[in-house]
Amino acid sequence: MTTEQKEQIKQKILHDIDTLTNDIKNIQEKDVKIAQDCSIDEINRKDMMLEKELNAKIVKEANLRLKQLQITLGRIDEEEYGVCMECEEEIAFGRLMLLPESLYCVACKTELAL
């Protein structure tokens, strides 16, 4: 992987971290507003509870990815970054631009998922 490619991936990670941080903040702010509404009927209350559960799941997954991206940012300059943990071949640049936190190439990830 070239220095320019690593720099592109770093910029992608920083952008994704910023986006996730803002998304998490927006969802949490929205969730607080829902909780403050007291004058609702039973159907609306159930809908709001479902939405609250969904938002909690989204925030949990976003926080997990945020942590993965932060770890990746810290190790991107290491020699083994971008090398598949299974086959030890280089992970495609396109895959790393899509999912910079990828630890496996597409073939190995597919095989491990089976």
mmCIF file of C-alpha atoms in Angstrom:
data_model
loop_
_atom_site.group_PDB
_atom_site.id
_atom_site.type_symbol
_atom_site.label_atom_id
_atom_site.label_comp_id
_atom_site.label_asym_id
_atom_site.label_seq_id
_atom_site.Cartn_x
_atom_site.Cartn_y
_atom_site.Cartn_z
ATOM 1 C CA MET A 1 0.000 0.000 0.000
ATOM 2 C CA THR A 2 1.354 3.394 -0.934
ATOM 3 C CA THR A 3 1.771 6.357 1.406
ATOM 4 C CA GLU A 4 -0.902 8.218 -0.573
ATOM 5 C CA GLN A 5 -3.351 5.347 -0.150
ATOM 6 C CA LYS A 6 -2.713 5.249 3.607
ATOM 7 C CA GLU A 7 -3.319 8.991 3.768
ATOM 8 C CA GLN A 8 -6.608 8.574 1.892
ATOM 9 C CA ILE A 9 -7.651 5.881 4.359
ATOM 10 C CA LYS A 10 -6.674 8.116 7.312
ATOM 11 C CA GLN A 11 -8.848 10.900 5.921
ATOM 12 C CA LYS A 12 -11.714 8.435 5.455
ATOM 13 C CA ILE A 13 -11.340 7.242 9.068
ATOM 14 C CA LEU A 14 -11.308 10.808 10.396
ATOM 15 C CA HIS A 15 -14.397 11.626 8.334
ATOM 16 C CA ASP A 16 -16.203 8.488 9.538
ATOM 17 C CA ILE A 17 -15.291 9.216 13.170
ATOM 18 C CA ASP A 18 -16.661 12.743 12.838
ATOM 19 C CA THR A 19 -19.846 11.537 11.148
ATOM 20 C CA LEU A 20 -20.465 8.781 13.704
ATOM 21 C CA THR A 21 -19.841 11.150 16.608
ATOM 22 C CA ASN A 22 -22.388 13.619 15.213
ATOM 23 C CA ASP A 23 -24.901 10.851 14.452
ATOM 24 C CA ILE A 24 -24.631 9.458 17.986
ATOM 25 C CA LYS A 25 -25.072 12.931 19.476
ATOM 26 C CA ASN A 26 -28.132 13.642 17.296
ATOM 27 C CA ILE A 27 -29.800 10.340 18.172
ATOM 28 C CA GLN A 28 -29.166 10.829 21.879
ATOM 29 C CA GLU A 29 -30.592 14.368 21.755
ATOM 30 C CA LYS A 30 -33.668 13.106 19.918
ATOM 31 C CA ASP A 31 -34.084 10.331 22.464
ATOM 32 C CA VAL A 32 -34.145 12.830 25.341
ATOM 33 C CA LYS A 33 -36.903 14.805 23.642
ATOM 34 C CA ILE A 34 -39.031 11.685 23.278
ATOM 35 C CA ALA A 35 -38.633 10.795 26.935
ATOM 36 C CA GLN A 36 -39.875 14.229 28.021
ATOM 37 C CA ASP A 37 -43.269 13.900 26.316
ATOM 38 C CA CYS A 38 -45.819 12.909 28.972
ATOM 39 C CA SER A 39 -49.188 13.511 27.292
ATOM 40 C CA ILE A 40 -49.370 10.550 24.914
ATOM 41 C CA ASP A 41 -51.799 7.686 24.423
ATOM 42 C CA GLU A 42 -50.889 4.008 24.825
ATOM 43 C CA ILE A 43 -50.268 3.350 21.101
ATOM 44 C CA ASN A 44 -47.963 6.335 20.796
ATOM 45 C CA ARG A 45 -46.194 5.315 23.990
ATOM 46 C CA LYS A 46 -45.500 1.835 22.537
ATOM 47 C CA ASP A 47 -44.263 3.344 19.280
ATOM 48 C CA MET A 48 -41.986 5.653 21.218
ATOM 49 C CA MET A 49 -40.657 2.793 23.322
ATOM 50 C CA LEU A 50 -39.878 0.802 20.155
ATOM 51 C CA GLU A 51 -38.157 3.819 18.663
ATOM 52 C CA LYS A 52 -36.183 4.275 21.882
ATOM 53 C CA GLU A 53 -35.038 0.620 21.736
ATOM 54 C CA LEU A 54 -34.076 0.972 18.076
ATOM 55 C CA ASN A 55 -32.143 4.164 18.804
ATOM 56 C CA ALA A 56 -30.318 2.425 21.660
ATOM 57 C CA LYS A 57 -29.296 -0.382 19.288
ATOM 58 C CA ILE A 58 -28.148 2.089 16.629
ATOM 59 C CA VAL A 59 -26.096 4.025 19.191
ATOM 60 C CA LYS A 60 -24.556 0.808 20.534
ATOM 61 C CA GLU A 61 -23.496 -0.310 17.040
ATOM 62 C CA ALA A 62 -22.240 3.180 16.157
ATOM 63 C CA ASN A 63 -20.168 3.309 19.355
ATOM 64 C CA LEU A 64 -18.684 -0.098 18.534
ATOM 65 C CA ARG A 65 -17.688 1.040 15.044
ATOM 66 C CA LEU A 66 -16.381 4.305 16.458
ATOM 67 C CA LYS A 67 -14.069 2.387 18.792
ATOM 68 C CA GLN A 68 -12.933 0.136 15.934
ATOM 69 C CA LEU A 69 -12.128 3.179 13.798
ATOM 70 C CA GLN A 70 -10.209 4.837 16.628
ATOM 71 C CA ILE A 71 -8.150 1.671 17.117
ATOM 72 C CA THR A 72 -7.564 1.463 13.359
ATOM 73 C CA LEU A 73 -6.423 5.085 13.247
ATOM 74 C CA GLY A 74 -3.878 4.278 15.926
ATOM 75 C CA ARG A 75 -2.461 1.326 14.028
ATOM 76 C CA ILE A 76 -2.688 2.479 10.410
ATOM 77 C CA ASP A 77 1.026 3.313 10.297
ATOM 78 C CA GLU A 78 1.995 -0.161 11.462
ATOM 79 C CA GLU A 79 3.434 -2.456 8.819
ATOM 80 C CA GLU A 80 0.750 -5.117 9.275
ATOM 81 C CA TYR A 81 -2.143 -2.698 8.672
ATOM 82 C CA GLY A 82 -3.968 -3.727 5.514
ATOM 83 C CA VAL A 83 -2.734 -7.329 5.689
ATOM 84 C CA CYS A 84 -5.355 -10.069 6.103
ATOM 85 C CA MET A 85 -5.091 -11.789 9.485
ATOM 86 C CA GLU A 86 -6.028 -15.130 7.911
ATOM 87 C CA CYS A 87 -4.140 -15.485 4.606
ATOM 88 C CA GLU A 88 -1.605 -12.689 5.222
ATOM 89 C CA GLU A 89 -2.234 -11.211 1.769
ATOM 90 C CA GLU A 90 -2.812 -7.506 1.264
ATOM 91 C CA ILE A 91 -6.429 -6.409 1.707
ATOM 92 C CA ALA A 92 -7.714 -4.571 -1.373
ATOM 93 C CA PHE A 93 -7.483 -0.787 -1.151
ATOM 94 C CA GLY A 94 -11.146 -0.471 -2.182
ATOM 95 C CA ARG A 95 -12.217 -2.646 0.745
ATOM 96 C CA LEU A 96 -10.130 -0.581 3.160
ATOM 97 C CA MET A 97 -11.630 2.636 1.812
ATOM 98 C CA LEU A 98 -15.097 1.194 2.409
ATOM 99 C CA LEU A 99 -14.309 -0.428 5.780
ATOM 100 C CA PRO A 100 -10.936 0.830 7.033
ATOM 101 C CA GLU A 101 -11.249 -1.336 10.139
ATOM 102 C CA SER A 102 -11.271 -4.543 8.043
ATOM 103 C CA LEU A 103 -8.987 -7.242 9.394
ATOM 104 C CA TYR A 104 -9.663 -9.773 6.631
ATOM 105 C CA CYS A 105 -9.731 -9.769 2.851
ATOM 106 C CA VAL A 106 -13.095 -10.451 1.214
ATOM 107 C CA ALA A 107 -12.294 -14.108 0.470
ATOM 108 C CA CYS A 108 -11.231 -14.913 4.041
ATOM 109 C CA LYS A 109 -14.085 -12.943 5.601
ATOM 110 C CA THR A 110 -16.537 -14.847 3.411
ATOM 111 C CA GLU A 111 -14.951 -18.162 4.358
ATOM 112 C CA LEU A 112 -14.969 -17.293 8.072
ATOM 113 C CA ALA A 113 -18.648 -16.294 7.900
ATOM 114 C CA LEU A 114 -19.682 -19.739 6.634
#
